[in-house]
PDB file of C-alpha atoms in Angstrom:
ATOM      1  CA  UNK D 217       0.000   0.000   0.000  1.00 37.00           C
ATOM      2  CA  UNK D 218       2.680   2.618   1.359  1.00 41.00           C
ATOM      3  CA  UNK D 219       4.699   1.502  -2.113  1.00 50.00           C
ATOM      4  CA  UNK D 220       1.691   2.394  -4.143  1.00 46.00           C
ATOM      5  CA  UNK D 221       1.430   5.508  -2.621  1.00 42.00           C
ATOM      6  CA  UNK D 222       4.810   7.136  -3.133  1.00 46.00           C
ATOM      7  CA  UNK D 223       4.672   5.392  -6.747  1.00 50.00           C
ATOM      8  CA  UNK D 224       1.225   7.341  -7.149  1.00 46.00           C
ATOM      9  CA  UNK D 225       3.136  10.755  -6.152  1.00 46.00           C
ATOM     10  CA  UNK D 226       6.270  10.481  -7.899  1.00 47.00           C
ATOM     11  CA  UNK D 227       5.024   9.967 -11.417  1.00 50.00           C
ATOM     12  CA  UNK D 228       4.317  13.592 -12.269  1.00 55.00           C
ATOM     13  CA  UNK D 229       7.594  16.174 -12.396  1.00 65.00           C
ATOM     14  CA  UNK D 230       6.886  19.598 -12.278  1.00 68.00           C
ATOM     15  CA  UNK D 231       9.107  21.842 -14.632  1.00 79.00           C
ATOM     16  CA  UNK D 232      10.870  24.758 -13.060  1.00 82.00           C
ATOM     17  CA  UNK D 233      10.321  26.940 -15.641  1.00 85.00           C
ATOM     18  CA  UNK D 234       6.507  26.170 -16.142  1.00 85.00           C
ATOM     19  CA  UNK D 235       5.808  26.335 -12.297  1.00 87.00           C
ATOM     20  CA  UNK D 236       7.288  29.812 -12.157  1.00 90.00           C
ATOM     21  CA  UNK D 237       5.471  31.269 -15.236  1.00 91.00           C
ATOM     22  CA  UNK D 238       2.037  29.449 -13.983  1.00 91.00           C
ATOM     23  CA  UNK D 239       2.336  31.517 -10.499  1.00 92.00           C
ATOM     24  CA  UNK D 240       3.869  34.536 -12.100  1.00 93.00           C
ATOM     25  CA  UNK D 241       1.461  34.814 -14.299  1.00 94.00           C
ATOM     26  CA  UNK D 242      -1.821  33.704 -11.518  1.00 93.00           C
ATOM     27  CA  UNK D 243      -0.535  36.767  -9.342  1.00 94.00           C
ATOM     28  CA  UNK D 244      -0.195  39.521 -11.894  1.00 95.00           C
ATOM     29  CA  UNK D 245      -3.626  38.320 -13.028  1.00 95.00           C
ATOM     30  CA  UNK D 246      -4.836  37.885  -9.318  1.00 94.00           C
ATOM     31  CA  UNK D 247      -3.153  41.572  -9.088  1.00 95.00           C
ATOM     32  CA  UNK D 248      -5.312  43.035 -11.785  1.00 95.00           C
ATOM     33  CA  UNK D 249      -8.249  41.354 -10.598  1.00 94.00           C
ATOM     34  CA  UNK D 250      -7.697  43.030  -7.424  1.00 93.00           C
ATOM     35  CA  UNK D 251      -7.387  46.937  -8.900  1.00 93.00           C
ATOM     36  CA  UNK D 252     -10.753  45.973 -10.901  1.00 93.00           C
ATOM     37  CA  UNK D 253     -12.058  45.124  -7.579  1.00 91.00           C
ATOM     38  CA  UNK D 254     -10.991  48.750  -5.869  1.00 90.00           C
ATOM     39  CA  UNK D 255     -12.042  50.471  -8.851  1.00 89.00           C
ATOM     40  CA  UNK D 256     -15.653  49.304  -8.689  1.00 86.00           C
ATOM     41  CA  UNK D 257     -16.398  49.568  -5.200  1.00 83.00           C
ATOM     42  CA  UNK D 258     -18.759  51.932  -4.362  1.00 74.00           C
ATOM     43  CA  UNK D 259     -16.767  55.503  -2.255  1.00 69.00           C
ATOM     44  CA  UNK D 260     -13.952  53.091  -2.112  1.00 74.00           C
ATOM     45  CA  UNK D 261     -15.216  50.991   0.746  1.00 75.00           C
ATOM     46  CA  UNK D 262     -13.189  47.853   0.291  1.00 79.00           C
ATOM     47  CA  UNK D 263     -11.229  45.677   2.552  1.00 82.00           C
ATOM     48  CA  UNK D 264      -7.468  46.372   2.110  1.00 86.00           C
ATOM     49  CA  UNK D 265      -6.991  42.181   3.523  1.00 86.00           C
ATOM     50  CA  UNK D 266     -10.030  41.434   0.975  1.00 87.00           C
ATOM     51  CA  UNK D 267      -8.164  43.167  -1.558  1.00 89.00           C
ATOM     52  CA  UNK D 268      -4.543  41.484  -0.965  1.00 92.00           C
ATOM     53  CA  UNK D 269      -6.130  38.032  -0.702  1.00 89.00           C
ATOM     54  CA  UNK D 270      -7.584  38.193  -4.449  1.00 91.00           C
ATOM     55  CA  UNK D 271      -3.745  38.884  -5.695  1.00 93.00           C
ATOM     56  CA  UNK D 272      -1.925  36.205  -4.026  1.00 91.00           C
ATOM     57  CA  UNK D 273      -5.098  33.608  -4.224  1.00 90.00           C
ATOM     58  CA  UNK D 274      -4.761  32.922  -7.836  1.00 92.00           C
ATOM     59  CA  UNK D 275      -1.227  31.657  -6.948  1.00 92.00           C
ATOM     60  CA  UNK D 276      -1.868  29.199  -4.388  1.00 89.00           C
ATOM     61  CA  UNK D 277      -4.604  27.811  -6.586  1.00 87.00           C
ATOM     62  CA  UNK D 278      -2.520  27.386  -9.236  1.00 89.00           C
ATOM     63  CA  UNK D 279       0.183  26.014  -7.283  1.00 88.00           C
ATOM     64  CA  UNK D 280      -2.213  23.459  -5.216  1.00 85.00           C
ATOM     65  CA  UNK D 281      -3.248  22.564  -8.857  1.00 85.00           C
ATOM     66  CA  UNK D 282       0.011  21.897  -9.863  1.00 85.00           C
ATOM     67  CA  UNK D 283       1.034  19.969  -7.021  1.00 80.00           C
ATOM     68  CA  UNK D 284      -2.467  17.779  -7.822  1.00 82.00           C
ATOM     69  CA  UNK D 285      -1.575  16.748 -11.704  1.00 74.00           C
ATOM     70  CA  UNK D 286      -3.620  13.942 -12.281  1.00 68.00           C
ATOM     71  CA  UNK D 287      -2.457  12.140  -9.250  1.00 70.00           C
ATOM     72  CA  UNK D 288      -5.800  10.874  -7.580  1.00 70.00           C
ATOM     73  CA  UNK D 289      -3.513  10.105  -4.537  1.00 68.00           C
ATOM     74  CA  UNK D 290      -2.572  13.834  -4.158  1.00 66.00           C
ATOM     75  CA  UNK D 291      -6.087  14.581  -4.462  1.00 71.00           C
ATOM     76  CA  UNK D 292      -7.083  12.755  -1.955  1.00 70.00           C
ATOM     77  CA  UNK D 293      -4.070  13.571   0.790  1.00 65.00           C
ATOM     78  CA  UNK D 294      -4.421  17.657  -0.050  1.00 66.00           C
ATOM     79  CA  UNK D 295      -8.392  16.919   0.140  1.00 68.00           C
ATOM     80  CA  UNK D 296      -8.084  15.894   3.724  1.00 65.00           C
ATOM     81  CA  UNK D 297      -5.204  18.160   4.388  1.00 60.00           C
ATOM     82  CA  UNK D 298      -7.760  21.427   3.896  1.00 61.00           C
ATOM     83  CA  UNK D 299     -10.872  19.822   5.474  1.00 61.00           C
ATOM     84  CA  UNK D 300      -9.161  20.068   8.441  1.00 56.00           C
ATOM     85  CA  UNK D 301      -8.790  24.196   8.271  1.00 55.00           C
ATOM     86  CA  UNK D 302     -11.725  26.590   8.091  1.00 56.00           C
ATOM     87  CA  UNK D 303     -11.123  29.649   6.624  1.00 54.00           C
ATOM     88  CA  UNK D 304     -14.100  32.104   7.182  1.00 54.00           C
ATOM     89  CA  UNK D 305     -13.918  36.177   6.549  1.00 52.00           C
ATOM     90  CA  UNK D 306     -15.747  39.024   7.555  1.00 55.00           C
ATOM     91  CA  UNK D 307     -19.491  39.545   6.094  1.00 54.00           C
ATOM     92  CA  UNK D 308     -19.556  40.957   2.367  1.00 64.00           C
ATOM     93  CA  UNK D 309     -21.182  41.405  -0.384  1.00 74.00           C
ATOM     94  CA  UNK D 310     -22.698  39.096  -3.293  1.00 78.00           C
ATOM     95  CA  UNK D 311     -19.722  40.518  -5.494  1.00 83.00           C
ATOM     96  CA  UNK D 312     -17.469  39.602  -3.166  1.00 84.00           C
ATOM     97  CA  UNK D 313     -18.732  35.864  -3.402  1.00 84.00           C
ATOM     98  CA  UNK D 314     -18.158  36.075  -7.274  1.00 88.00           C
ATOM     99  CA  UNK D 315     -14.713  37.763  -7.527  1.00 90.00           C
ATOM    100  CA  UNK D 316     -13.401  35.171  -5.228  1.00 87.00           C
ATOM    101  CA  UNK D 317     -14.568  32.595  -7.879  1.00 89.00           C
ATOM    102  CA  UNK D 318     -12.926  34.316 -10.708  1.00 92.00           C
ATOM    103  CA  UNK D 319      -9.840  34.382  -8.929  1.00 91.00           C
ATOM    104  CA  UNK D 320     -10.004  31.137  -8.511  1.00 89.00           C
ATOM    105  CA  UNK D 321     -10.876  30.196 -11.741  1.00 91.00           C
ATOM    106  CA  UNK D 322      -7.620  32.484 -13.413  1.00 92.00           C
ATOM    107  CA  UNK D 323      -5.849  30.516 -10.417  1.00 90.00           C
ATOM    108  CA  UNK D 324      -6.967  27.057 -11.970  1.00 89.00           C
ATOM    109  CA  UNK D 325      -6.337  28.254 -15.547  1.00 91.00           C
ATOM    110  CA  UNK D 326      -3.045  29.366 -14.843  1.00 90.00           C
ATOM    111  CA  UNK D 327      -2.183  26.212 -12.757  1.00 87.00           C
ATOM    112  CA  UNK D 328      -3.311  23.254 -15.642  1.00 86.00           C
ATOM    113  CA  UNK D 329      -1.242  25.618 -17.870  1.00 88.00           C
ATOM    114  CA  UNK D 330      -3.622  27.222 -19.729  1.00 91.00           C
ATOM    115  CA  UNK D 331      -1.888  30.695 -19.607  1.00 92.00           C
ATOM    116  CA  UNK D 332      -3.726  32.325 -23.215  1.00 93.00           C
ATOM    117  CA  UNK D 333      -7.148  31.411 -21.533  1.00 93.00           C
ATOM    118  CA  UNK D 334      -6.525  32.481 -17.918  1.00 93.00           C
ATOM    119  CA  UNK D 335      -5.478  36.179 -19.738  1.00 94.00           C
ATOM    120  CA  UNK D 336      -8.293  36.226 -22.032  1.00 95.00           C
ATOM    121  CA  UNK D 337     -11.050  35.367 -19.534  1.00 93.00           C
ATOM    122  CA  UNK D 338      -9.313  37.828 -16.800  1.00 94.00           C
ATOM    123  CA  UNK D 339      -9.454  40.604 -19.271  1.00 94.00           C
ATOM    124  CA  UNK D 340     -12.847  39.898 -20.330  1.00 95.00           C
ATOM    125  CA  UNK D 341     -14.457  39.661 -16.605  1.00 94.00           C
ATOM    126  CA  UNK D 342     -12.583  42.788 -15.776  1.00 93.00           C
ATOM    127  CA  UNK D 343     -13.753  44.765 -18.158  1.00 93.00           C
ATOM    128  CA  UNK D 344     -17.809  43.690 -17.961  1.00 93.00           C
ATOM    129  CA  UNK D 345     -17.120  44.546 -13.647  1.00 91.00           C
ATOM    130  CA  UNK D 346     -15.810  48.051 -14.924  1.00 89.00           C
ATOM    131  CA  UNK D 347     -18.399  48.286 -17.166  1.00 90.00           C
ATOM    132  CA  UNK D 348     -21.230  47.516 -15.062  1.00 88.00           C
ATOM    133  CA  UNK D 349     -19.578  49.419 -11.926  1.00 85.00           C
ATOM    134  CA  UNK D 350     -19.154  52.613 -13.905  1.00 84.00           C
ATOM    135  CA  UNK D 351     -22.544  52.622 -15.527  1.00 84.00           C
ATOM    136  CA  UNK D 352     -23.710  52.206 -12.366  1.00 77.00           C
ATOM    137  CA  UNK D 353     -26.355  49.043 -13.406  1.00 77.00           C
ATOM    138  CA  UNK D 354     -28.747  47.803 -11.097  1.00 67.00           C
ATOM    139  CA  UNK D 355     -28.452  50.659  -9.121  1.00 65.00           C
ATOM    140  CA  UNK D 356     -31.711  51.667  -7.588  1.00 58.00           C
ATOM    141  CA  UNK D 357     -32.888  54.691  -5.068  1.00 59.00           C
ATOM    142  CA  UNK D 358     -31.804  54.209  -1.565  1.00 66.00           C
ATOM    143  CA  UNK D 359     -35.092  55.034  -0.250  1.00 76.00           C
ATOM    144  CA  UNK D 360     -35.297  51.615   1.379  1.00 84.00           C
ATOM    145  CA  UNK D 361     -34.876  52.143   5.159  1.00 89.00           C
ATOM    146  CA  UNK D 362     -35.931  49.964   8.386  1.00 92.00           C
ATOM    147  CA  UNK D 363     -37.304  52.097  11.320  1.00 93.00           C
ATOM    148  CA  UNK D 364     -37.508  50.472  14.453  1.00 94.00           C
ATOM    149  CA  UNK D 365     -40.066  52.756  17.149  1.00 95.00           C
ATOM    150  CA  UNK D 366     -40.641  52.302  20.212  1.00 94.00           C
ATOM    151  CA  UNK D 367     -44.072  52.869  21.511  1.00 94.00           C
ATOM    152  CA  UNK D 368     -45.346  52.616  25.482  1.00 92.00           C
ATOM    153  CA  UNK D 369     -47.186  49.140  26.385  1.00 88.00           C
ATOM    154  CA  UNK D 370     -50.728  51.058  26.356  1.00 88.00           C
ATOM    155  CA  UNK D 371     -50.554  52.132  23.187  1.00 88.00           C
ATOM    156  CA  UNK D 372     -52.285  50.293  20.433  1.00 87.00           C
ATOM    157  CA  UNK D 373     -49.465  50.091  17.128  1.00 85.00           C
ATOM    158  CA  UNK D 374     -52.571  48.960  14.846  1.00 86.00           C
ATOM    159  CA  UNK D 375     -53.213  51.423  12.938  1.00 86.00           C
ATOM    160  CA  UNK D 376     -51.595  54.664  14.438  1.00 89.00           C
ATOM    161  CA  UNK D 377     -48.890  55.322  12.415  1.00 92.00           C
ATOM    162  CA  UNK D 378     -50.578  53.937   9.043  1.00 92.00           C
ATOM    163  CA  UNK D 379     -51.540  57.974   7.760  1.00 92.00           C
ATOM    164  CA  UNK D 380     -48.355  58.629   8.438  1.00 93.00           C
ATOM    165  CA  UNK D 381     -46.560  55.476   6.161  1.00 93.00           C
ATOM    166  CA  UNK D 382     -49.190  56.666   3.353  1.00 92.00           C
ATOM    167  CA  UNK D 383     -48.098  60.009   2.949  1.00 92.00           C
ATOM    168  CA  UNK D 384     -44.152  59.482   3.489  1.00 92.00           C
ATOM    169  CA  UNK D 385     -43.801  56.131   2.160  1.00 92.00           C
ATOM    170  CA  UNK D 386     -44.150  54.043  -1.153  1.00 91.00           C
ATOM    171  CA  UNK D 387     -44.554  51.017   0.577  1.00 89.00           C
ATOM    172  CA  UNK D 388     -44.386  49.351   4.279  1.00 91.00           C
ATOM    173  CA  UNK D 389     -44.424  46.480   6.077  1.00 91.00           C
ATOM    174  CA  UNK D 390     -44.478  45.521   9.717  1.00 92.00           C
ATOM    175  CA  UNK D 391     -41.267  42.615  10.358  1.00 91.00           C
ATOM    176  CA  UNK D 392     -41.314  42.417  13.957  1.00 91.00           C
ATOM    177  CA  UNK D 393     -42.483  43.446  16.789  1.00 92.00           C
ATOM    178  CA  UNK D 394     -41.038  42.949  20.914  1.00 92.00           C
ATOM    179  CA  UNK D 395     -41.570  44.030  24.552  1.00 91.00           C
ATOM    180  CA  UNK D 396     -38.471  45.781  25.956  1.00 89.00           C
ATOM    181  CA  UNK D 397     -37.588  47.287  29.269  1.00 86.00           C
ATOM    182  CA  UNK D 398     -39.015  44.704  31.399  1.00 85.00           C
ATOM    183  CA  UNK D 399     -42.174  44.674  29.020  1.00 83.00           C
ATOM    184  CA  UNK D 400     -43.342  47.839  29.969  1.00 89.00           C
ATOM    185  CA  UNK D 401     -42.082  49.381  26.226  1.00 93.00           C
ATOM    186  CA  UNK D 402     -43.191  47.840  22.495  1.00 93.00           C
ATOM    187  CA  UNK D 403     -40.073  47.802  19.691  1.00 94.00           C
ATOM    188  CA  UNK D 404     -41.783  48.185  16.772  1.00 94.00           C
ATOM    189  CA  UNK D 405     -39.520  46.955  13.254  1.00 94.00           C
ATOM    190  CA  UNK D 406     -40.911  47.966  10.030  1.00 94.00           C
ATOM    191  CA  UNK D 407     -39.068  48.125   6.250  1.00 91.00           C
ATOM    192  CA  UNK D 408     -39.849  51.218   4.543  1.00 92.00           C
ATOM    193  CA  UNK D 409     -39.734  52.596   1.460  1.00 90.00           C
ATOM    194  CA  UNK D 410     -39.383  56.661   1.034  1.00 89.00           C
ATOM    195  CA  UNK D 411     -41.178  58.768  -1.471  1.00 88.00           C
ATOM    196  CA  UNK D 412     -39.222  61.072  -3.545  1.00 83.00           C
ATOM    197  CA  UNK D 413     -38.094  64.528  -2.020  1.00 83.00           C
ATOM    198  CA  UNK D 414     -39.084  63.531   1.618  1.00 84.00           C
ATOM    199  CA  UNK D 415     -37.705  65.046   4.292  1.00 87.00           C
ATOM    200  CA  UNK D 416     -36.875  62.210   7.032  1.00 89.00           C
ATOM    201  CA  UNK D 417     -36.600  64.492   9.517  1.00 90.00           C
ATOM    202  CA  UNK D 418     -40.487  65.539   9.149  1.00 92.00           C
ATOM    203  CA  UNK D 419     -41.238  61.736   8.975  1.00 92.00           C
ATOM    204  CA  UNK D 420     -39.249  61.193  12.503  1.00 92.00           C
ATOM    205  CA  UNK D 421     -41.162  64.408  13.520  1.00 92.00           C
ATOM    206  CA  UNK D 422     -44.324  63.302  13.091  1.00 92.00           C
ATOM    207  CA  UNK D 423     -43.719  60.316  14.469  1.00 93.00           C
ATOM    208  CA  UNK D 424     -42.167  61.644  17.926  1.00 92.00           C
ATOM    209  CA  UNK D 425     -46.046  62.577  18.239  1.00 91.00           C
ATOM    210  CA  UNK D 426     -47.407  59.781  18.101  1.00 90.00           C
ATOM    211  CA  UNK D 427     -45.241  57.283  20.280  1.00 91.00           C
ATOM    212  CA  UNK D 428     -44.552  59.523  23.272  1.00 88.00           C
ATOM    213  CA  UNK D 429     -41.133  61.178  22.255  1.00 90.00           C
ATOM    214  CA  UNK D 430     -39.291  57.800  22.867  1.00 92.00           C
ATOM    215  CA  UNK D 431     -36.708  55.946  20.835  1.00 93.00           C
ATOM    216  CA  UNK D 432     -36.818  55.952  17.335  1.00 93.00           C
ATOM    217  CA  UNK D 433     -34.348  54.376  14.820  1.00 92.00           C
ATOM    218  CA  UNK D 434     -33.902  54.861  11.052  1.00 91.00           C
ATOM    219  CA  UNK D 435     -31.134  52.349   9.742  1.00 88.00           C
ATOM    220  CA  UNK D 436     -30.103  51.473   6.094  1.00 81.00           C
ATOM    221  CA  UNK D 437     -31.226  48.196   4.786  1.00 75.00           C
ATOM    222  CA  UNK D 438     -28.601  45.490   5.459  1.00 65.00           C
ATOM    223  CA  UNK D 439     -27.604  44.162   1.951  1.00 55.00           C
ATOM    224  CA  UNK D 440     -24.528  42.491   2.685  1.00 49.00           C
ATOM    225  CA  UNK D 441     -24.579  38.160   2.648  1.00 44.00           C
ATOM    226  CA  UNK D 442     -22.159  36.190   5.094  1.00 44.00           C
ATOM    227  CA  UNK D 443     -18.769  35.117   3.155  1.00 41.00           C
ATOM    228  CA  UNK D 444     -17.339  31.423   3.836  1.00 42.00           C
ATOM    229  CA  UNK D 445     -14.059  30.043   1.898  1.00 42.00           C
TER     230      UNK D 445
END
């Protein structure tokens, strides 16, 4: 068995000069990626760890790849070498999801030797994220807000604030609600959508009215979907 083994990993040679222009070329593409990927975020709020991972990822694909061949024995041992490590990152975005996967992918291009192909479909990716991040596509109003109240126990929330959603809002819905301070306080949650030109501070105004002067919250819409590599 142990003879098979080593037999199994000792077929393949990797060339010097191949393995060296596979990983040269997997970070300078995993380096473009990267300034495609500060260049389309929105105000420039990107990780700078996010960003330094997507240059030096497409490497260590490529060079787990070449290490692989078409050894099912090294598939197998580096298989069960990373199940045992769980990498996990901070909570991001949908596009972050997808430019890990294209690093990847240049990473795996690069690393079966298909050098031509990991260029062409880096360049091409790059420039449709550019494209799309400069035209600004998909980009709807953010006049989606969730505004959490809180009313006193004695106060019935069906109903009172409903004038006040038609003339402010588009649209409303009521997500949650929960007893706070020992029950003696309702936490209203509702997602709202703003009508054009409306002030929110008149909204929060005329809301203060109704609910006693307490606590009131207006938050942006959390967008962002949990990461795991």
């Amino acid at each position: 068995m142990f003879e098979s083994i080593f037999t199994a990993t000792t077929e393949n040679s990797i060339s010097a000069g191949s393995a060296v222009l596979s990983i040269g070329v997997a970070l300078v593409l995993g380096l473009i990626v990267s300034l495609v990927y500060m260049m389309s975020s929105e105000n420039k709020n990107y990780s700078r760890d996010f960003a330094m991972t997507l240059v030096f990822l497409p490497g260590i694909v490529a060079i787990v790849i070449m290490l692989i061949g078409s050894s099912t024995a090294r598939a197998l041992s580096m298989a069960g070498a990373f199940a045992l490590v769980r990498f996990r990152s901070a909570p991001g975005t949908a596009k972050d999801i997808a430019i890990v996967f294209f690093v990847m992918s240049v990473g795996l291009a690069a690393g079966l030797g298909f050098i031509t192909f990991a260029i062409i479909i880096t360049l091409i990716i790059s420039v449709v994220i550019v494209v799309l991040a400069k035209t600004k596509f998909a980009s709807g109003k953010d006049n989606q807000k969730v505004l959490r109240i809180t009313i006193p126990e004695d106060l019935n929330y069906a109903g009172t604030f409903d004038d006040l959603f038609n003339e402010y809002t588009t649209s409303w819905k009521l997500e949650k609600v929960k007893t706070t301070n020992m029950g003696t306080l309702f936490e209203l949650t509702y997602n709202i959508t703003f009508k054009d030109n409306i002030t929110e501070k008149e909204f929060i105004d005329s809301l203060r009215c109704r609910n006693g002067n307490l606590n009131i919250t207006l938050s942006m819409v959390e967008k962002n979907v949990g990461v795991v590599l």
